[in-house]
Amino acid sequence: MVKEQQKKYLISFILISYNRIEVLLECIASIKGQTYSDIEIVLVDNASSDGTAATIRRSHPDIRLICSEVNLGVPGARNLAIRHASGEIFAFIDDDCLIRDTEFASKLNLFFSKRDEVSILTFKIINYFTNKINRHEFPHRNKKLSDHEFETSYFLGGANAIRRQVFESIGEFYSDYFYGFEELDFSFRAMEHDFRMFYSPRFEVFHKTSADARPSWRSVYFFTRNRIWFAFSFLPWYFIVSQLIIWFSFFFFTAVKIRHPMTFFQGIKDGLRGLPKIYSRRKNLKISKTLMKKIFNLKGRLLY
């Protein structure tokens, strides 16, 4: 009996960075420490002013560096990187993350070569300082599942791997979000095209987020605005109402707590102002009853 030969994919590690050269260099070092040889690093310098580009050119000339003169936001920068990437698998890692397992890329290649049903894989994100999982960085309501593999209805933007085929089929991330919700938007579009997503605890990424990190006015603004755009792009009216009531309450109290209440109202204003463009997307993106049922079965969130 002839043993089936394992596929060997080129894996493109995609990084974007804005004025975080120190953590970026640590991230790059952890990727370069991989034993798997068929990898490339594609980095978008998102209009940094701290000398990121010069440092990378000097210390890592083998990295495929793309410099943007303006800050494209997270989805825009990742789209730019994808256009310059050669791999069959795109591994997206935030620049303040580290990979400790030197066999990570080798295991990733093995996983995708054996699991044809998996199109998107979301990694296990561990807080670098506490060695625990952050609640908002886990794709399921039941946090007790963190050590188990399962199919999920969305993936985490800062630590995941996606087959090139998915982008070729459904297009790029929606860049107008700028920050936040691009991965949830992409998840819904992927599922509507029958691509499946899984979480696996075998792939650990350590996130250097502060243990006492607090919401910023930027996150309040973008999450408020983008929640409006996401809801009106995909959801039936009754879920739009429930989501906006629940999340607006949360964002408002968060804005008051950090003493930036006007940021919340600006997010609503700009969200509503962008609705004409969103309505044009809704014609093609409003989720089907079949997809709603699948999301419910996967314990995904539609009500909130």
CSV table of C-alpha atoms in Angstrom, one decimal:
chain,number,residue,atom,x,y,z
A,1,MET,CA,0.0,0.0,0.0
A,2,VAL,CA,1.5,3.3,-1.1
A,3,LYS,CA,1.5,6.0,1.6
A,4,GLU,CA,-0.1,9.2,0.5
A,5,GLN,CA,2.4,12.0,0.1
A,6,GLN,CA,1.8,14.9,2.4
A,7,LYS,CA,1.2,18.2,0.7
A,8,LYS,CA,3.7,21.0,1.4
A,9,TYR,CA,2.1,24.5,1.3
A,10,LEU,CA,3.9,27.8,1.1
A,11,ILE,CA,2.7,29.7,4.2
A,12,SER,CA,2.6,33.4,4.0
A,13,PHE,CA,2.9,35.0,7.5
A,14,ILE,CA,1.1,38.4,7.1
A,15,LEU,CA,2.0,41.2,9.5
A,16,ILE,CA,0.9,44.8,9.6
A,17,SER,CA,2.5,47.3,11.9
A,18,TYR,CA,2.1,50.9,13.0
A,19,ASN,CA,4.7,52.5,15.2
A,20,ARG,CA,5.4,49.3,17.2
A,21,ILE,CA,8.9,48.4,16.0
A,22,GLU,CA,10.0,46.7,19.3
A,23,VAL,CA,7.2,44.2,19.6
A,24,LEU,CA,7.3,43.7,15.8
A,25,LEU,CA,10.9,42.6,15.9
A,26,GLU,CA,10.1,40.1,18.6
A,27,CYS,CA,7.2,38.8,16.5
A,28,ILE,CA,9.4,38.4,13.4
A,29,ALA,CA,12.0,36.6,15.4
A,30,SER,CA,9.4,34.0,16.6
A,31,ILE,CA,8.3,33.4,13.0
A,32,LYS,CA,11.8,33.1,11.8
A,33,GLY,CA,12.5,30.5,14.5
A,34,GLN,CA,10.2,28.0,12.7
A,35,THR,CA,11.6,24.7,11.6
A,36,TYR,CA,9.3,24.6,8.5
A,37,SER,CA,11.2,26.1,5.6
A,38,ASP,CA,8.4,26.9,3.1
A,39,ILE,CA,7.4,30.2,4.7
A,40,GLU,CA,7.5,33.9,3.7
A,41,ILE,CA,6.9,37.0,5.8
A,42,VAL,CA,4.9,39.8,4.2
A,43,LEU,CA,4.9,43.0,6.2
A,44,VAL,CA,2.9,46.2,5.6
A,45,ASP,CA,4.3,49.2,7.3
A,46,ASN,CA,1.1,51.2,7.9
A,47,ALA,CA,2.5,54.7,7.6
A,48,SER,CA,4.7,54.4,10.7
A,49,SER,CA,6.8,57.3,11.9
A,50,ASP,CA,9.2,55.4,14.2
A,51,GLY,CA,11.6,54.2,11.5
A,52,THR,CA,9.9,50.8,11.1
A,53,ALA,CA,10.7,50.5,7.4
A,54,ALA,CA,14.4,51.5,7.7
A,55,THR,CA,14.9,49.0,10.6
A,56,ILE,CA,13.3,46.2,8.7
A,57,ARG,CA,15.2,46.8,5.5
A,58,ARG,CA,18.5,46.8,7.6
A,59,SER,CA,17.8,43.9,9.9
A,60,HIS,CA,15.5,41.7,7.8
A,61,PRO,CA,16.1,42.3,4.1
A,62,ASP,CA,14.5,39.0,3.2
A,63,ILE,CA,11.1,40.2,4.4
A,64,ARG,CA,8.7,41.3,1.7
A,65,LEU,CA,8.1,44.9,2.9
A,66,ILE,CA,5.3,47.1,1.6
A,67,CYS,CA,5.2,50.7,2.8
A,68,SER,CA,2.0,52.6,2.7
A,69,GLU,CA,2.2,56.4,2.8
A,70,VAL,CA,-1.2,56.5,4.6
A,71,ASN,CA,-2.7,54.5,7.4
A,72,LEU,CA,-5.0,52.0,5.6
A,73,GLY,CA,-6.5,50.6,8.8
A,74,VAL,CA,-6.3,46.9,9.7
A,75,PRO,CA,-8.4,45.4,6.8
A,76,GLY,CA,-7.0,47.7,4.2
A,77,ALA,CA,-3.4,46.9,5.2
A,78,ARG,CA,-4.1,43.2,5.2
A,79,ASN,CA,-5.7,43.4,1.8
A,80,LEU,CA,-2.5,45.1,0.5
A,81,ALA,CA,-0.4,42.3,2.0
A,82,ILE,CA,-2.5,39.6,0.5
A,83,ARG,CA,-2.0,41.1,-3.0
A,84,HIS,CA,1.8,40.7,-2.5
A,85,ALA,CA,1.7,37.3,-0.9
A,86,SER,CA,2.6,34.1,-2.8
A,87,GLY,CA,1.4,31.4,-0.3
A,88,GLU,CA,-1.4,29.0,-0.5
A,89,ILE,CA,-2.1,29.5,3.2
A,90,PHE,CA,-2.2,33.0,4.7
A,91,ALA,CA,-1.3,33.1,8.4
A,92,PHE,CA,-2.4,36.4,10.0
A,93,ILE,CA,-0.6,37.4,13.2
A,94,ASP,CA,-0.8,40.7,15.1
A,95,ASP,CA,2.5,42.4,15.4
A,96,ASP,CA,2.4,42.2,19.2
A,97,CYS,CA,2.0,38.4,19.2
A,98,LEU,CA,4.6,35.7,19.6
A,99,ILE,CA,4.8,32.1,18.5
A,100,ARG,CA,6.7,29.9,21.0
A,101,ASP,CA,6.3,26.6,19.3
A,102,THR,CA,9.0,26.2,16.6
A,103,GLU,CA,6.9,23.5,15.0
A,104,PHE,CA,3.9,25.8,14.6
A,105,ALA,CA,4.2,26.3,10.9
A,106,SER,CA,5.0,22.6,10.3
A,107,LYS,CA,1.9,21.6,12.2
A,108,LEU,CA,-0.1,24.2,10.3
A,109,ASN,CA,0.9,22.7,7.0
A,110,LEU,CA,0.1,19.2,8.2
A,111,PHE,CA,-3.3,20.4,9.5
A,112,PHE,CA,-4.4,22.0,6.2
A,113,SER,CA,-3.0,19.1,4.1
A,114,LYS,CA,-5.0,16.6,6.1
A,115,ARG,CA,-8.2,18.6,6.7
A,116,ASP,CA,-9.6,19.6,3.4
A,117,GLU,CA,-12.9,20.6,5.1
A,118,VAL,CA,-11.2,23.4,7.0
A,119,SER,CA,-10.9,26.7,5.1
A,120,ILE,CA,-10.3,29.0,8.0
A,121,LEU,CA,-8.5,28.1,11.2
A,122,THR,CA,-8.5,30.4,14.3
A,123,PHE,CA,-5.7,30.0,16.8
A,124,LYS,CA,-5.7,29.8,20.6
A,125,ILE,CA,-4.7,33.3,21.8
A,126,ILE,CA,-3.0,33.4,25.3
A,127,ASN,CA,-2.3,36.6,27.2
A,128,TYR,CA,1.5,36.8,27.3
A,129,PHE,CA,1.6,38.3,30.8
A,130,THR,CA,-1.1,36.2,32.6
A,131,ASN,CA,-0.8,33.0,30.5
A,132,LYS,CA,-4.6,32.9,30.4
A,133,ILE,CA,-7.2,33.3,27.6
A,134,ASN,CA,-8.8,36.7,27.3
A,135,ARG,CA,-12.6,36.3,27.1
A,136,HIS,CA,-12.9,38.6,24.1
A,137,GLU,CA,-10.2,36.6,22.2
A,138,PHE,CA,-12.0,33.3,22.1
A,139,PRO,CA,-14.6,32.4,19.4
A,140,HIS,CA,-17.2,30.7,21.6
A,141,ARG,CA,-19.5,31.7,24.5
A,142,ASN,CA,-18.4,28.7,26.5
A,143,LYS,CA,-14.8,29.4,27.6
A,144,LYS,CA,-14.4,25.9,29.0
A,145,LEU,CA,-13.9,24.7,25.4
A,146,SER,CA,-10.6,26.5,25.1
A,147,ASP,CA,-8.7,23.2,25.1
A,148,HIS,CA,-11.0,21.5,22.6
A,149,GLU,CA,-11.2,21.7,18.8
A,150,PHE,CA,-14.6,22.8,17.5
A,151,GLU,CA,-16.3,24.3,14.4
A,152,THR,CA,-17.0,28.0,14.9
A,153,SER,CA,-19.1,30.7,13.3
A,154,TYR,CA,-16.4,33.4,13.3
A,155,PHE,CA,-12.6,33.7,13.6
A,156,LEU,CA,-10.2,36.0,15.4
A,157,GLY,CA,-8.6,38.7,13.2
A,158,GLY,CA,-5.2,38.8,15.0
A,159,ALA,CA,-4.4,35.0,15.0
A,160,ASN,CA,-5.7,32.9,12.2
A,161,ALA,CA,-4.9,31.1,8.9
A,162,ILE,CA,-7.0,31.2,5.8
A,163,ARG,CA,-6.7,29.3,2.5
A,164,ARG,CA,-6.0,31.5,-0.6
A,165,GLN,CA,-9.0,29.9,-2.2
A,166,VAL,CA,-11.4,31.7,0.2
A,167,PHE,CA,-10.2,35.2,-0.9
A,168,GLU,CA,-10.4,34.1,-4.5
A,169,SER,CA,-14.0,33.1,-4.0
A,170,ILE,CA,-15.4,35.8,-1.8
A,171,GLY,CA,-13.0,38.8,-2.2
A,172,GLU,CA,-11.0,40.8,0.3
A,173,PHE,CA,-11.7,42.2,3.8
A,174,TYR,CA,-14.2,45.1,3.8
A,175,SER,CA,-11.7,48.0,4.2
A,176,ASP,CA,-14.2,50.7,5.1
A,177,TYR,CA,-14.4,49.3,8.6
A,178,PHE,CA,-10.8,50.4,9.2
A,179,TYR,CA,-10.6,48.8,12.6
A,180,GLY,CA,-12.8,46.0,13.9
A,181,PHE,CA,-15.6,43.8,12.5
A,182,GLU,CA,-13.7,43.0,9.3
A,183,GLU,CA,-13.2,39.4,10.4
A,184,LEU,CA,-16.9,39.0,11.5
A,185,ASP,CA,-18.0,40.4,8.1
A,186,PHE,CA,-15.6,38.0,6.4
A,187,SER,CA,-16.8,35.1,8.5
A,188,PHE,CA,-20.4,35.6,7.4
A,189,ARG,CA,-19.5,35.9,3.8
A,190,ALA,CA,-17.3,32.8,4.0
A,191,MET,CA,-20.0,30.7,5.6
A,192,GLU,CA,-22.6,31.8,3.0
A,193,HIS,CA,-20.2,30.3,0.4
A,194,ASP,CA,-20.0,27.0,2.4
A,195,PHE,CA,-16.5,27.6,3.7
A,196,ARG,CA,-16.0,26.1,7.2
A,197,MET,CA,-14.1,27.6,10.2
A,198,PHE,CA,-12.5,25.7,13.1
A,199,TYR,CA,-10.8,26.6,16.3
A,200,SER,CA,-7.8,24.5,17.4
A,201,PRO,CA,-6.0,24.7,20.7
A,202,ARG,CA,-2.9,23.1,19.1
A,203,PHE,CA,-1.9,26.4,17.6
A,204,GLU,CA,-1.0,28.8,20.4
A,205,VAL,CA,-0.2,32.5,19.9
A,206,PHE,CA,0.9,34.7,22.9
A,207,HIS,CA,-0.6,38.2,22.8
A,208,LYS,CA,1.4,40.9,24.5
A,209,THR,CA,-1.7,42.8,25.5
A,210,SER,CA,-1.5,44.5,28.9
A,211,ALA,CA,-3.2,42.6,31.7
A,212,ASP,CA,-5.0,45.8,32.7
A,213,ALA,CA,-5.7,47.1,29.2
A,214,ARG,CA,-8.6,49.4,29.0
A,215,PRO,CA,-10.9,50.4,26.2
A,216,SER,CA,-9.8,53.5,24.3
A,217,TRP,CA,-11.9,56.2,22.7
A,218,ARG,CA,-10.9,54.8,19.3
A,219,SER,CA,-12.3,51.4,20.0
A,220,VAL,CA,-15.5,52.9,21.3
A,221,TYR,CA,-15.9,55.0,18.2
A,222,PHE,CA,-15.1,52.3,15.6
A,223,PHE,CA,-17.0,49.5,17.4
A,224,THR,CA,-20.1,51.7,17.6
A,225,ARG,CA,-19.9,52.8,14.0
A,226,ASN,CA,-19.0,49.4,12.6
A,227,ARG,CA,-21.6,47.6,14.6
A,228,ILE,CA,-24.2,49.6,12.7
A,229,TRP,CA,-22.6,48.9,9.4
A,230,PHE,CA,-22.2,45.2,10.1
A,231,ALA,CA,-25.8,44.7,11.4
A,232,PHE,CA,-27.4,46.6,8.4
A,233,SER,CA,-25.2,44.6,6.0
A,234,PHE,CA,-26.2,41.1,7.1
A,235,LEU,CA,-29.0,40.9,9.7
A,236,PRO,CA,-32.8,40.7,9.6
A,237,TRP,CA,-34.5,43.7,11.1
A,238,TYR,CA,-35.3,42.0,14.4
A,239,PHE,CA,-31.7,41.1,15.0
A,240,ILE,CA,-30.6,44.6,14.0
A,241,VAL,CA,-32.8,46.1,16.7
A,242,SER,CA,-31.7,43.6,19.4
A,243,GLN,CA,-28.0,44.0,18.6
A,244,LEU,CA,-28.0,47.8,18.5
A,245,ILE,CA,-30.0,48.1,21.8
A,246,ILE,CA,-27.6,45.7,23.6
A,247,TRP,CA,-24.3,46.9,22.2
A,248,PHE,CA,-25.2,50.6,22.2
A,249,SER,CA,-25.9,50.3,26.0
A,250,PHE,CA,-22.5,48.7,26.5
A,251,PHE,CA,-20.6,51.1,24.3
A,252,PHE,CA,-22.3,54.1,25.9
A,253,PHE,CA,-21.5,53.1,29.5
A,254,THR,CA,-17.9,52.3,28.3
A,255,ALA,CA,-17.6,55.7,26.8
A,256,VAL,CA,-18.9,57.4,30.0
A,257,LYS,CA,-16.5,55.3,32.0
A,258,ILE,CA,-13.4,56.4,30.0
A,259,ARG,CA,-14.8,60.0,29.9
A,260,HIS,CA,-15.3,60.1,26.2
A,261,PRO,CA,-19.1,60.1,25.8
A,262,MET,CA,-19.1,62.2,22.6
A,263,THR,CA,-17.0,59.6,20.9
A,264,PHE,CA,-20.0,57.2,21.2
A,265,PHE,CA,-22.4,59.7,19.7
A,266,GLN,CA,-19.9,60.4,16.9
A,267,GLY,CA,-19.8,56.7,16.1
A,268,ILE,CA,-23.6,56.6,15.8
A,269,LYS,CA,-23.6,59.7,13.6
A,270,ASP,CA,-21.0,58.4,11.2
A,271,GLY,CA,-22.5,54.9,11.2
A,272,LEU,CA,-25.9,56.3,10.1
A,273,ARG,CA,-24.2,58.6,7.6
A,274,GLY,CA,-22.6,55.5,5.9
A,275,LEU,CA,-25.9,53.6,5.6
A,276,PRO,CA,-26.6,54.4,1.9
A,277,LYS,CA,-23.4,52.6,0.9
A,278,ILE,CA,-24.2,49.8,3.4
A,279,TYR,CA,-27.7,49.3,1.9
A,280,SER,CA,-26.0,48.6,-1.5
A,281,ARG,CA,-24.0,45.8,0.2
A,282,ARG,CA,-27.1,44.4,2.0
A,283,LYS,CA,-28.7,43.4,-1.3
A,284,ASN,CA,-26.0,40.8,-1.8
A,285,LEU,CA,-25.1,40.1,1.8
A,286,LYS,CA,-28.2,39.7,3.9
A,287,ILE,CA,-27.8,36.2,5.4
A,288,SER,CA,-30.0,33.3,4.4
A,289,LYS,CA,-32.3,31.3,6.7
A,290,THR,CA,-29.9,28.4,6.1
A,291,LEU,CA,-26.9,30.4,7.4
A,292,MET,CA,-28.9,31.7,10.4
A,293,LYS,CA,-29.7,28.1,11.4
A,294,LYS,CA,-26.1,27.1,11.0
A,295,ILE,CA,-24.9,30.0,13.2
A,296,PHE,CA,-27.4,29.0,15.9
A,297,ASN,CA,-26.3,25.4,15.7
A,298,LEU,CA,-22.7,26.5,16.2
A,299,LYS,CA,-23.7,28.6,19.2
A,300,GLY,CA,-22.9,31.8,17.3
A,301,ARG,CA,-24.3,35.2,18.1
A,302,LEU,CA,-27.1,36.8,16.2
A,303,LEU,CA,-29.2,38.2,19.0
A,304,TYR,CA,-26.3,40.3,20.4
